[in-house]
mmCIF file of C-alpha atoms in Angstrom:
data_model
loop_
_atom_site.group_PDB
_atom_site.id
_atom_site.type_symbol
_atom_site.label_atom_id
_atom_site.label_comp_id
_atom_site.label_asym_id
_atom_site.label_seq_id
_atom_site.Cartn_x
_atom_site.Cartn_y
_atom_site.Cartn_z
ATOM 1 C CA MET A 134 9.276 -89.191 -40.467
ATOM 2 C CA THR A 135 8.764 -85.403 -41.389
ATOM 3 C CA CYS A 136 9.208 -82.670 -39.239
ATOM 4 C CA LEU A 137 7.187 -79.856 -39.983
ATOM 5 C CA GLN A 138 8.076 -76.082 -39.829
ATOM 6 C CA LEU A 139 6.684 -73.569 -37.183
ATOM 7 C CA PHE A 140 5.593 -69.603 -38.431
ATOM 8 C CA ASP A 141 5.586 -66.941 -35.802
ATOM 9 C CA LEU A 142 1.963 -65.422 -35.163
ATOM 10 C CA ASP A 143 2.903 -61.802 -34.770
ATOM 11 C CA LEU A 144 1.124 -61.150 -38.518
ATOM 12 C CA ILE A 145 -1.637 -63.632 -37.341
ATOM 13 C CA ASP A 146 -4.527 -61.347 -35.876
ATOM 14 C CA LYS A 147 -8.229 -62.967 -36.836
ATOM 15 C CA ILE A 148 -9.729 -66.596 -36.277
ATOM 16 C CA ILE A 149 -12.027 -67.851 -39.158
ATOM 17 C CA SER A 150 -15.743 -69.394 -38.095
ATOM 18 C CA PRO A 151 -17.471 -71.875 -40.141
ATOM 19 C CA GLU A 152 -19.835 -68.870 -41.160
ATOM 20 C CA ASP A 153 -16.554 -67.803 -42.981
ATOM 21 C CA PHE A 154 -16.835 -70.428 -45.320
ATOM 22 C CA HIS A 155 -20.835 -71.749 -45.781
ATOM 23 C CA LYS A 156 -23.175 -69.353 -46.733
ATOM 24 C CA ILE A 157 -26.513 -68.924 -45.003
ATOM 25 C CA SER A 158 -29.625 -67.304 -46.211
ATOM 26 C CA LEU A 159 -33.408 -67.430 -45.322
ATOM 27 C CA ASP A 160 -34.098 -70.389 -48.049
ATOM 28 C CA SER A 161 -31.342 -72.621 -46.611
ATOM 29 C CA PRO A 162 -32.020 -75.729 -44.859
ATOM 30 C CA ALA A 163 -32.749 -74.752 -41.140
ATOM 31 C CA THR A 164 -30.576 -77.898 -40.426
ATOM 32 C CA ASP A 165 -27.799 -75.127 -41.339
ATOM 33 C CA ILE A 166 -28.291 -73.108 -37.911
ATOM 34 C CA PHE A 167 -28.967 -75.119 -35.380
ATOM 35 C CA THR A 168 -26.162 -76.707 -32.619
ATOM 36 C CA ASP A 169 -26.411 -80.206 -33.168
ATOM 37 C CA PHE A 170 -25.261 -82.030 -30.020
ATOM 38 C CA LYS A 171 -23.761 -85.056 -32.022
ATOM 39 C CA GLU A 172 -21.071 -82.862 -33.660
ATOM 40 C CA HIS A 173 -20.875 -80.385 -30.676
ATOM 41 C CA LYS A 174 -20.693 -80.585 -26.708
ATOM 42 C CA ALA A 175 -23.521 -78.836 -25.302
ATOM 43 C CA LEU A 176 -23.142 -76.234 -22.932
ATOM 44 C CA VAL A 177 -24.151 -77.134 -19.852
ATOM 45 C CA ILE A 178 -24.127 -75.644 -15.889
ATOM 46 C CA GLU A 179 -25.026 -77.645 -12.765
ATOM 47 C CA GLY A 180 -28.450 -76.285 -11.048
ATOM 48 C CA ASP A 181 -26.084 -76.072 -7.669
ATOM 49 C CA THR A 182 -23.766 -73.422 -9.167
ATOM 50 C CA ASP A 183 -23.748 -69.491 -7.519
ATOM 51 C CA ALA A 184 -25.660 -67.697 -10.103
ATOM 52 C CA ALA A 185 -24.250 -64.757 -10.683
ATOM 53 C CA ASP A 186 -20.258 -66.007 -10.784
ATOM 54 C CA THR A 187 -22.889 -68.349 -13.532
ATOM 55 C CA LEU A 188 -23.517 -64.718 -14.926
ATOM 56 C CA LYS A 189 -19.725 -63.440 -14.763
ATOM 57 C CA LEU A 190 -18.546 -66.342 -16.683
ATOM 58 C CA MET A 191 -21.245 -66.730 -19.354
ATOM 59 C CA LEU A 192 -19.613 -63.138 -20.192
ATOM 60 C CA LYS A 193 -16.414 -63.712 -20.415
ATOM 61 C CA ALA A 194 -17.278 -66.857 -22.612
ATOM 62 C CA HIS A 195 -19.616 -64.921 -25.178
ATOM 63 C CA VAL A 196 -22.000 -67.364 -24.099
ATOM 64 C CA LYS A 197 -26.103 -66.670 -23.614
ATOM 65 C CA MET A 198 -27.598 -69.652 -22.662
ATOM 66 C CA LYS A 199 -26.774 -73.169 -21.019
ATOM 67 C CA ILE A 200 -28.695 -76.044 -20.044
ATOM 68 C CA VAL A 201 -28.834 -76.633 -16.193
ATOM 69 C CA VAL A 202 -28.614 -80.204 -15.444
ATOM 70 C CA SER A 203 -28.739 -82.130 -12.118
ATOM 71 C CA LYS A 204 -25.329 -83.793 -9.936
ATOM 72 C CA THR A 205 -26.580 -86.663 -11.871
ATOM 73 C CA ASN A 206 -26.387 -84.751 -15.459
ATOM 74 C CA ASP A 207 -30.352 -84.941 -15.476
ATOM 75 C CA PHE A 208 -31.932 -81.835 -17.843
ATOM 76 C CA LEU A 209 -33.304 -79.420 -15.830
ATOM 77 C CA GLY A 210 -34.152 -76.301 -17.785
ATOM 78 C CA ILE A 211 -32.188 -73.536 -19.135
ATOM 79 C CA VAL A 212 -30.854 -70.774 -17.849
ATOM 80 C CA SER A 213 -29.472 -67.764 -20.399
ATOM 81 C CA THR A 214 -27.895 -64.125 -19.492
ATOM 82 C CA ASN A 215 -30.665 -62.532 -19.053
ATOM 83 C CA GLU A 216 -32.200 -64.972 -16.288
ATOM 84 C CA LEU A 217 -29.435 -64.297 -14.524
ATOM 85 C CA SER A 218 -29.012 -60.473 -14.764
ATOM 86 C CA GLU A 219 -27.937 -57.943 -12.175
ATOM 87 C CA GLN A 220 -30.833 -57.330 -11.804
ATOM 88 C CA ARG A 221 -32.583 -60.042 -11.393
ATOM 89 C CA ILE A 222 -30.141 -61.310 -8.842
ATOM 90 C CA VAL A 223 -30.726 -57.546 -6.663
ATOM 91 C CA ALA A 224 -34.607 -59.056 -7.091
ATOM 92 C CA GLU A 225 -33.663 -62.338 -5.260
ATOM 93 C CA VAL A 226 -31.771 -60.819 -2.700
ATOM 94 C CA ALA A 227 -34.353 -57.995 -2.289
ATOM 95 C CA LYS A 228 -36.369 -60.688 -1.351
ATOM 96 C CA GLY A 229 -34.156 -62.140 1.738
ATOM 97 C CA SER A 230 -31.566 -64.052 -0.193
ATOM 98 C CA SER A 231 -28.134 -63.455 0.429
ATOM 99 C CA ARG A 232 -26.004 -63.065 -2.882
ATOM 100 C CA THR A 233 -24.061 -66.157 -2.744
ATOM 101 C CA GLU A 234 -26.958 -68.276 -1.844
ATOM 102 C CA ILE A 235 -28.534 -67.544 -4.952
ATOM 103 C CA LEU A 236 -27.837 -70.683 -7.467
ATOM 104 C CA VAL A 237 -28.493 -71.163 -11.447
ATOM 105 C CA LYS A 238 -31.443 -73.120 -10.309
ATOM 106 C CA ASP A 239 -33.300 -70.558 -8.712
ATOM 107 C CA MET A 240 -33.046 -68.228 -11.464
ATOM 108 C CA MET A 241 -33.024 -70.770 -14.802
ATOM 109 C CA ILE A 242 -36.348 -71.343 -16.478
ATOM 110 C CA PRO A 243 -37.375 -74.995 -15.625
ATOM 111 C CA ARG A 244 -38.121 -77.680 -17.908
ATOM 112 C CA TYR A 245 -41.920 -77.841 -17.879
ATOM 113 C CA MET A 246 -42.524 -73.791 -18.590
ATOM 114 C CA LEU A 247 -39.979 -74.952 -21.878
ATOM 115 C CA HIS A 248 -41.048 -76.215 -25.352
ATOM 116 C CA ALA A 249 -38.691 -77.348 -28.287
ATOM 117 C CA LEU A 250 -38.919 -78.033 -31.836
ATOM 118 C CA ASP A 251 -38.679 -82.267 -33.021
ATOM 119 C CA TYR A 252 -35.740 -82.784 -35.242
ATOM 120 C CA LYS A 253 -37.775 -84.386 -37.847
ATOM 121 C CA ASP A 254 -39.881 -80.829 -38.004
ATOM 122 C CA LEU A 255 -36.540 -79.363 -38.469
ATOM 123 C CA GLU A 256 -34.990 -81.279 -41.157
ATOM 124 C CA ASN A 257 -37.998 -79.941 -43.599
ATOM 125 C CA ALA A 258 -37.969 -76.738 -42.656
ATOM 126 C CA LYS A 259 -35.658 -73.443 -43.932
ATOM 127 C CA VAL A 260 -34.252 -71.129 -42.089
ATOM 128 C CA ASN A 261 -37.504 -68.830 -42.902
ATOM 129 C CA ASP A 262 -39.603 -71.113 -41.225
ATOM 130 C CA VAL A 263 -37.317 -71.207 -38.197
ATOM 131 C CA VAL A 264 -37.236 -67.588 -37.844
ATOM 132 C CA SER A 265 -40.814 -66.735 -38.056
ATOM 133 C CA THR A 266 -41.634 -69.337 -35.038
ATOM 134 C CA LEU A 267 -38.778 -67.825 -32.987
ATOM 135 C CA LYS A 268 -40.460 -64.073 -33.464
ATOM 136 C CA ASN A 269 -44.194 -65.656 -33.016
ATOM 137 C CA TYR A 270 -43.655 -67.196 -29.554
ATOM 138 C CA GLY A 271 -41.027 -64.415 -28.393
ATOM 139 C CA LEU A 272 -37.924 -67.145 -27.770
ATOM 140 C CA ARG A 273 -34.090 -66.403 -28.193
ATOM 141 C CA HIS A 274 -33.103 -69.940 -27.872
ATOM 142 C CA CYS A 275 -35.182 -72.910 -28.412
ATOM 143 C CA LEU A 276 -34.087 -76.664 -27.328
ATOM 144 C CA VAL A 277 -34.224 -79.734 -30.845
ATOM 145 C CA VAL A 278 -35.557 -82.532 -29.533
ATOM 146 C CA ASP A 279 -35.865 -85.667 -30.899
ATOM 147 C CA ARG A 280 -38.818 -87.567 -29.575
ATOM 148 C CA SER A 281 -38.173 -90.614 -31.286
ATOM 149 C CA ASN A 282 -35.534 -91.404 -29.240
ATOM 150 C CA HIS A 283 -36.680 -88.862 -26.108
ATOM 151 C CA HIS A 284 -33.556 -86.885 -25.924
ATOM 152 C CA ILE A 285 -32.548 -83.184 -26.956
ATOM 153 C CA ARG A 286 -30.746 -83.337 -30.096
ATOM 154 C CA GLY A 287 -29.511 -79.566 -29.797
ATOM 155 C CA VAL A 288 -30.700 -76.307 -29.198
ATOM 156 C CA ILE A 289 -31.275 -72.856 -31.794
ATOM 157 C CA SER A 290 -30.185 -69.577 -30.964
ATOM 158 C CA SER A 291 -31.717 -66.285 -32.350
ATOM 159 C CA SER A 292 -28.259 -64.294 -32.088
ATOM 160 C CA ASP A 293 -26.520 -67.114 -33.964
ATOM 161 C CA ILE A 294 -28.528 -66.867 -36.557
ATOM 162 C CA ALA A 295 -28.114 -63.081 -36.562
ATOM 163 C CA ARG A 296 -24.617 -63.761 -36.769
ATOM 164 C CA LYS A 297 -24.782 -65.990 -40.097
ATOM 165 C CA LEU A 298 -27.384 -64.155 -41.441
ATOM 166 C CA HIS A 299 -25.654 -61.027 -41.087
ATOM 167 C CA LEU A 300 -28.733 -59.478 -40.242
ATOM 168 C CA HIS A 301 -30.456 -58.037 -37.331
ATOM 169 C CA ILE A 302 -33.306 -60.564 -36.051
ATOM 170 C CA ASP A 303 -35.480 -58.098 -33.348
ATOM 171 C CA ILE A 304 -37.434 -60.880 -31.471
ATOM 172 C CA ILE A 305 -39.863 -59.323 -28.364
ATOM 173 C CA THR A 306 -39.759 -61.669 -25.428
ATOM 174 C CA LYS A 307 -43.166 -62.536 -24.444
ATOM 175 C CA THR A 308 -43.974 -61.592 -20.527
ATOM 176 C CA SER A 309 -44.447 -64.891 -18.506
ATOM 177 C CA PHE A 310 -46.281 -65.462 -15.546
ATOM 178 C CA LYS A 311 -43.403 -65.984 -14.024
ATOM 179 C CA ASP A 312 -42.075 -62.443 -15.041
ATOM 180 C CA ILE A 313 -45.526 -60.989 -13.601
ATOM 181 C CA PHE A 314 -45.269 -62.560 -10.406
ATOM 182 C CA GLU A 315 -41.680 -61.628 -9.965
ATOM 183 C CA VAL A 316 -42.799 -58.083 -10.600
ATOM 184 C CA ILE A 317 -45.153 -58.782 -8.049
ATOM 185 C CA HIS A 318 -43.666 -59.697 -5.006
ATOM 186 C CA ALA A 319 -40.553 -58.193 -6.103
#
């Protein structure tokens, strides 16, 4: 058995990422820019978790979106830092909720309001097709489903695409009825 040599890290200050080695363009296969849950564990949060604490943890971990699940790991929806923003939490407090009573499931986008791409369509698409779809629907995140197996296969993030392409992707989010309702009843 050989004992390997250890080195000091005083001159090391960078951490590499896959983007450093795999160049992506708008003509690359769309499967190159999605987070495949067959290869990467999904970032999930239980719906009964405190919303304000979740926002702090997400910001600290540089995570913009999580999949919301029940205690039994059933899919409930998604939540992003947008839904958990301080402004939205304050709006909930103004409606009479205590700050500590506001849970992720109260702020999430429930699954019945979500749409997803089919993995089979993604296999035949280019990155440009995905960017166009995200812009057209005003989505910063989009789930990818394997309809034949009835499960969520992965997620696409506009910020991940922008980072991999080294360019800004301007997504103008569409105002939902939920947003309008919240403004009127705040």
